[in-house]
Amino acid sequence: MASILPSHLLHHHHLRCSALAAIPNRFFYLTLSSSSRTKSAFSASQNEFASLGDLEFEAPLKIAKYPDPKLRKKNKRIGTFDDNLKKLVDEMFDVMYETDGIGLSAPQVGINVQLMVFNPVGERGEGEEIVLVNPRVGKRSLNRTIYNEGCLSFPGIRGDVKRPEYVKIDALDVKGKRFSVSLSGLPARIFQHEFDHLQGILFFERMADEVFDSIRGQLQALEIEYEEMTGFPSPEKIESRRTRKVPSGFGKS
Ligand SMILES: CSCC[C@H](NC=O)C(=O)N[C@@H](C)C(=O)N[C@@H](CO)C(=O)O
Ligand SMILES: [Fe+2]
């Protein structure tokens, strides 16, 4: 079974012998085939770099729930590859596993920078831990698939989302080394979900209108919970939203 990333780019090398091999039908890691119909989708660059203060965090990390405004803030690029960044990555994996996640973006833990982690197996010590810093999307397939997604910032809420099946990306690893990789199947799905978080886009905005309507009440319940917890009015009101704001897929392009 091919690995998602070359071995030297895996977060923990001991995870290289992937448990994915045990469930071969669930994941497909392919490079883009020449027959794939693709279009270029490089996103607009976000040029502002994070300061050391922007990368300060307190462990254990907590996941920001909708409609926390941190989920909508601009996420700065990372230019410092130090021990603090490695610790942040470790803490992100910790909270991701503890909350039964398979992916997590930095804004979801209140750190507004271009960083995501994922492991499609979702179990510590199994599968592959992937860390992407300042990711950019190259080509994506026109072919789209539907998957019933959940988001750690929307506990208990799920909905079908249509997204491209393949994406080609480039990013930096936790040491600042640039690499490119083509993803498909669940890794491509997770990447696109997390990449959206880095653009301030939330999964319900990718849902077809009827799917969105089916979770409207649950979103409103989260808004009420936020108001009760913080004493502030919800910064967004699902009640007044009629149709989705962004097209199906990922990113703002
Ligand atoms: C399909 S992309 C979902 C990524 C998401 N990460 C950030 O919000 C995430 O981890 N969501 C979880 C609810 C999730 O998908 N968990 C797995 C394993 O429990 C699931 O299949 O529900
Ligand atoms: Fe999410």
Tab-separated table of C-alpha atoms and ligand atoms in Angstrom:
chain	number	residue	atom	x	y	z
A	1	MET	CA	0.000	0.000	0.000
A	2	ALA	CA	1.443	3.346	-0.992
A	3	SER	CA	1.888	5.901	1.733
A	4	ILE	CA	0.266	9.356	1.601
A	5	LEU	CA	3.614	11.129	1.860
A	6	PRO	CA	7.225	10.115	1.277
A	7	SER	CA	8.559	8.593	4.504
A	8	HIS	CA	10.849	11.500	5.366
A	9	LEU	CA	7.820	13.816	5.447
A	10	LEU	CA	5.738	11.751	7.825
A	11	HIS	CA	5.307	13.376	11.220
A	12	HIS	CA	6.191	10.193	13.091
A	13	HIS	CA	8.329	7.807	11.095
A	14	HIS	CA	7.260	4.825	13.179
A	15	LEU	CA	3.753	5.244	11.767
A	16	ARG	CA	5.010	4.552	8.291
A	17	CYS	CA	3.750	0.942	8.157
A	18	SER	CA	0.240	2.102	7.706
A	19	ALA	CA	-2.761	0.431	9.279
A	20	LEU	CA	-4.519	1.585	6.110
A	21	ALA	CA	-3.172	-1.549	4.508
A	22	ALA	CA	-5.584	-3.518	6.641
A	23	ILE	CA	-8.577	-1.787	5.076
A	24	PRO	CA	-7.519	-1.457	1.467
A	25	ASN	CA	-10.923	-0.637	0.041
A	26	ARG	CA	-11.442	2.432	2.138
A	27	PHE	CA	-8.620	4.654	0.928
A	28	PHE	CA	-7.025	5.351	-2.411
A	29	TYR	CA	-3.779	7.261	-2.540
A	30	LEU	CA	-2.938	8.044	-6.114
A	31	THR	CA	-0.939	10.516	-8.030
A	32	LEU	CA	-2.997	12.348	-10.640
A	33	SER	CA	-3.345	10.172	-13.673
A	34	SER	CA	-2.823	11.754	-17.064
A	35	SER	CA	-6.433	10.935	-17.931
A	36	SER	CA	-7.852	12.937	-14.997
A	37	ARG	CA	-9.708	16.027	-16.092
A	38	THR	CA	-8.223	18.760	-13.984
A	39	LYS	CA	-8.175	22.491	-13.760
A	40	SER	CA	-5.718	24.822	-12.127
A	41	ALA	CA	-6.856	26.119	-8.775
A	42	PHE	CA	-3.974	27.920	-7.086
A	43	SER	CA	-5.541	29.969	-4.365
A	44	ALA	CA	-4.854	33.626	-3.826
A	45	SER	CA	-1.762	33.913	-1.636
A	46	GLN	CA	-2.168	35.085	1.921
A	47	ASN	CA	1.001	37.025	2.462
A	48	GLU	CA	0.935	38.166	6.026
A	49	PHE	CA	3.299	36.211	8.298
A	50	ALA	CA	2.433	35.189	11.857
A	51	SER	CA	4.395	36.778	14.718
A	52	LEU	CA	5.697	34.663	17.613
A	53	GLY	CA	2.736	35.992	19.618
A	54	ASP	CA	0.282	34.676	17.003
A	55	LEU	CA	1.716	31.182	17.605
A	56	GLU	CA	1.496	31.280	21.399
A	57	PHE	CA	-0.809	28.644	22.852
A	58	GLU	CA	-1.808	27.078	26.129
A	59	ALA	CA	-2.053	23.302	26.518
A	60	PRO	CA	-4.345	21.463	26.532
A	61	LEU	CA	-5.848	23.059	23.452
A	62	LYS	CA	-9.599	23.553	23.277
A	63	ILE	CA	-11.680	23.267	20.140
A	64	ALA	CA	-13.574	26.410	19.153
A	65	LYS	CA	-17.191	25.620	18.364
A	66	TYR	CA	-19.386	27.379	15.835
A	67	PRO	CA	-20.140	30.353	15.897
A	68	ASP	CA	-16.851	31.272	17.633
A	69	PRO	CA	-15.410	34.207	15.604
A	70	LYS	CA	-11.940	32.565	15.617
A	71	LEU	CA	-13.268	30.221	12.946
A	72	ARG	CA	-13.773	33.213	10.611
A	73	LYS	CA	-10.546	35.150	11.229
A	74	LYS	CA	-7.797	35.512	8.649
A	75	ASN	CA	-5.112	32.850	9.080
A	76	LYS	CA	-1.543	34.072	8.683
A	77	ARG	CA	1.288	32.210	7.001
A	78	ILE	CA	3.948	30.577	9.174
A	79	GLY	CA	7.570	31.636	8.696
A	80	THR	CA	9.198	30.330	11.910
A	81	PHE	CA	9.888	26.588	12.176
A	82	ASP	CA	10.944	26.126	15.779
A	83	ASP	CA	10.239	23.910	18.806
A	84	ASN	CA	7.120	25.914	19.614
A	85	LEU	CA	5.630	24.918	16.245
A	86	LYS	CA	6.483	21.241	16.860
A	87	LYS	CA	4.821	21.422	20.288
A	88	LEU	CA	1.738	23.054	18.785
A	89	VAL	CA	1.532	20.243	16.217
A	90	ASP	CA	1.826	17.599	18.969
A	91	GLU	CA	-0.906	19.282	20.997
A	92	MET	CA	-3.129	19.472	17.913
A	93	PHE	CA	-2.756	15.725	17.358
A	94	ASP	CA	-3.522	15.143	21.055
A	95	VAL	CA	-6.806	17.048	20.971
A	96	MET	CA	-7.710	15.598	17.560
A	97	TYR	CA	-7.381	12.008	18.837
A	98	GLU	CA	-9.135	12.817	22.113
A	99	THR	CA	-12.155	14.194	20.261
A	100	ASP	CA	-12.325	11.357	17.674
A	101	GLY	CA	-11.146	13.550	14.845
A	102	ILE	CA	-9.305	12.644	11.680
A	103	GLY	CA	-8.168	16.180	10.900
A	104	LEU	CA	-7.764	19.525	12.628
A	105	SER	CA	-6.870	23.045	11.533
A	106	ALA	CA	-5.083	25.615	13.706
A	107	PRO	CA	-7.985	28.143	13.717
A	108	GLN	CA	-10.145	25.445	15.315
A	109	VAL	CA	-7.895	25.618	18.367
A	110	GLY	CA	-7.844	29.407	18.308
A	111	ILE	CA	-4.467	29.808	16.570
A	112	ASN	CA	-5.079	31.787	13.385
A	113	VAL	CA	-2.273	30.454	11.198
A	114	GLN	CA	-2.000	28.319	8.055
A	115	LEU	CA	-1.487	24.925	9.674
A	116	MET	CA	-3.390	21.638	9.566
A	117	VAL	CA	-2.786	18.112	10.829
A	118	PHE	CA	-4.541	14.903	9.877
A	119	ASN	CA	-4.515	11.144	10.179
A	120	PRO	CA	-7.248	9.368	8.162
A	121	VAL	CA	-7.210	6.425	10.609
A	122	GLY	CA	-7.880	8.719	13.575
A	123	GLU	CA	-6.059	6.471	16.074
A	124	ARG	CA	-2.783	7.336	17.780
A	125	GLY	CA	-0.044	4.923	16.713
A	126	GLU	CA	-1.915	3.845	13.575
A	127	GLY	CA	-2.011	5.250	10.066
A	128	GLU	CA	-0.022	8.309	9.050
A	129	GLU	CA	0.249	11.668	10.735
A	130	ILE	CA	0.368	14.436	8.153
A	131	VAL	CA	1.325	18.039	8.937
A	132	LEU	CA	0.844	20.754	6.328
A	133	VAL	CA	2.084	24.309	6.806
A	134	ASN	CA	1.061	27.138	4.413
A	135	PRO	CA	-0.628	24.657	2.004
A	136	ARG	CA	-1.535	25.679	-1.546
A	137	VAL	CA	-3.764	23.825	-3.954
A	138	GLY	CA	-2.539	23.107	-7.472
A	139	LYS	CA	-4.795	20.966	-9.622
A	140	ARG	CA	-8.052	19.373	-8.594
A	141	SER	CA	-10.213	16.914	-10.482
A	142	LEU	CA	-13.482	18.037	-12.019
A	143	ASN	CA	-14.862	14.713	-10.848
A	144	ARG	CA	-16.564	15.263	-7.471
A	145	THR	CA	-17.694	12.804	-4.811
A	146	ILE	CA	-20.158	13.080	-1.946
A	147	TYR	CA	-19.185	12.203	1.629
A	148	ASN	CA	-21.097	12.581	4.874
A	149	GLU	CA	-18.812	14.953	6.777
A	150	GLY	CA	-18.654	15.871	10.439
A	151	CYS	CA	-16.652	18.748	11.908
A	152	LEU	CA	-15.105	18.956	15.375
A	153	SER	CA	-16.354	22.549	15.636
A	154	PHE	CA	-19.951	21.314	15.104
A	155	PRO	CA	-20.355	18.444	17.606
A	156	GLY	CA	-22.925	15.871	16.553
A	157	ILE	CA	-23.751	17.516	13.205
A	158	ARG	CA	-23.173	15.736	9.888
A	159	GLY	CA	-24.111	16.435	6.305
A	160	ASP	CA	-23.280	15.392	2.758
A	161	VAL	CA	-20.690	17.557	1.030
A	162	LYS	CA	-19.593	17.275	-2.600
A	163	ARG	CA	-15.921	17.912	-3.300
A	164	PRO	CA	-13.278	17.142	-5.950
A	165	GLU	CA	-11.990	13.585	-5.743
A	166	TYR	CA	-8.325	14.424	-6.320
A	167	VAL	CA	-6.210	17.393	-5.339
A	168	LYS	CA	-2.599	18.228	-5.934
A	169	ILE	CA	-1.104	20.337	-3.200
A	170	ASP	CA	2.127	21.870	-2.156
A	171	ALA	CA	3.036	22.817	1.378
A	172	LEU	CA	5.844	23.027	3.908
A	173	ASP	CA	6.485	20.359	6.515
A	174	VAL	CA	6.993	21.131	10.201
A	175	LYS	CA	10.683	21.847	9.518
A	176	GLY	CA	9.897	24.295	6.720
A	177	LYS	CA	10.800	21.946	3.833
A	178	ARG	CA	8.632	22.334	0.722
A	179	PHE	CA	6.950	19.291	-0.840
A	180	SER	CA	4.143	18.407	-3.263
A	181	VAL	CA	1.697	15.536	-3.036
A	182	SER	CA	-1.403	14.288	-4.851
A	183	LEU	CA	-4.240	13.072	-2.669
A	184	SER	CA	-7.449	11.160	-3.350
A	185	GLY	CA	-10.089	9.366	-1.305
A	186	LEU	CA	-10.378	10.198	2.395
A	187	PRO	CA	-7.023	12.052	2.650
A	188	ALA	CA	-8.147	14.389	-0.186
A	189	ARG	CA	-11.492	14.872	1.589
A	190	ILE	CA	-9.871	15.743	4.926
A	191	PHE	CA	-7.360	18.043	3.276
A	192	GLN	CA	-10.124	20.018	1.533
A	193	HIS	CA	-12.220	20.251	4.712
A	194	GLU	CA	-9.206	21.594	6.649
A	195	PHE	CA	-8.077	23.830	3.782
A	196	ASP	CA	-11.516	25.444	3.914
A	197	HIS	CA	-10.998	26.150	7.638
A	198	LEU	CA	-7.773	27.951	6.728
A	199	GLN	CA	-9.837	30.178	4.405
A	200	GLY	CA	-12.512	30.740	7.095
A	201	ILE	CA	-15.020	28.559	5.245
A	202	LEU	CA	-17.180	26.103	7.206
A	203	PHE	CA	-18.568	22.820	5.892
A	204	PHE	CA	-22.234	23.802	6.002
A	205	GLU	CA	-21.476	26.456	3.372
A	206	ARG	CA	-20.547	23.646	0.959
A	207	MET	CA	-23.778	21.716	1.481
A	208	ALA	CA	-26.579	21.569	-1.049
A	209	ASP	CA	-29.531	23.702	0.034
A	210	GLU	CA	-31.677	20.747	1.141
A	211	VAL	CA	-28.831	19.284	3.230
A	212	PHE	CA	-28.167	22.685	4.757
A	213	ASP	CA	-31.872	23.070	5.565
A	214	SER	CA	-31.838	19.694	7.326
A	215	ILE	CA	-29.173	20.890	9.831
A	216	ARG	CA	-30.375	24.494	10.182
A	217	GLY	CA	-32.015	23.777	13.567
A	218	GLN	CA	-28.840	22.182	14.950
A	219	LEU	CA	-26.785	25.194	13.847
A	220	GLN	CA	-29.238	27.518	15.565
A	221	ALA	CA	-28.929	25.438	18.729
A	222	LEU	CA	-25.131	25.984	18.668
A	223	GLU	CA	-25.692	29.736	18.270
A	224	ILE	CA	-27.957	29.756	21.334
A	225	GLU	CA	-25.407	27.696	23.295
A	226	TYR	CA	-22.700	30.231	22.345
A	227	GLU	CA	-24.879	33.131	23.538
A	228	GLU	CA	-25.600	31.402	26.837
A	229	MET	CA	-21.947	30.470	27.410
A	230	THR	CA	-20.391	33.833	26.507
A	231	GLY	CA	-23.158	36.324	27.209
A	232	PHE	CA	-22.514	37.823	23.747
A	233	PRO	CA	-24.852	37.822	20.780
A	234	SER	CA	-23.969	35.190	18.189
A	235	PRO	CA	-21.681	36.749	15.550
A	236	GLU	CA	-23.618	34.861	12.864
A	237	LYS	CA	-27.254	33.992	12.470
A	238	ILE	CA	-28.107	30.955	10.439
A	239	GLU	CA	-31.744	31.990	10.575
A	240	SER	CA	-31.175	34.767	8.059
A	241	ARG	CA	-29.115	32.629	5.628
A	242	ARG	CA	-31.143	31.314	2.719
A	243	THR	CA	-28.709	29.621	0.350
A	244	ARG	CA	-25.102	28.559	0.491
A	245	LYS	CA	-22.534	31.327	0.172
A	246	VAL	CA	-19.746	29.424	-1.602
A	247	PRO	CA	-19.839	26.909	-4.465
A	248	SER	CA	-19.333	23.186	-3.869
A	249	GLY	CA	-15.662	22.218	-3.702
A	250	PHE	CA	-13.079	23.961	-1.548
A	251	GLY	CA	-11.195	27.232	-1.230
A	252	LYS	CA	-12.546	30.541	-2.424
A	253	SER	CA	-11.704	30.030	-6.088
B	1	LIG	C1	-14.245	14.205	6.483
B	1	LIG	S1	-13.249	15.565	6.895
B	1	LIG	C2	-13.573	15.736	8.643
B	1	LIG	C3	-12.481	16.390	9.376
B	1	LIG	C4	-12.908	16.833	10.739
B	1	LIG	N1	-11.899	17.668	11.248
B	1	LIG	C5	-12.092	18.930	11.650
B	1	LIG	O1	-13.125	19.462	11.880
B	1	LIG	C6	-13.124	15.672	11.673
B	1	LIG	O2	-12.179	15.086	12.176
B	1	LIG	N2	-14.401	15.328	11.921
B	1	LIG	C7	-14.760	14.220	12.791
B	1	LIG	C8	-16.170	14.388	13.306
B	1	LIG	C9	-14.666	12.913	12.004
B	1	LIG	O3	-14.795	12.910	10.794
B	1	LIG	N3	-14.415	11.822	12.729
B	1	LIG	C10	-14.373	10.508	12.119
B	1	LIG	C11	-13.828	9.467	13.094
B	1	LIG	O4	-14.576	9.423	14.277
B	1	LIG	C12	-15.767	10.106	11.642
B	1	LIG	O5	-15.825	9.235	10.758
B	1	LIG	O6	-16.766	10.611	12.174
B	2	FE	FE	-14.031	21.101	10.543
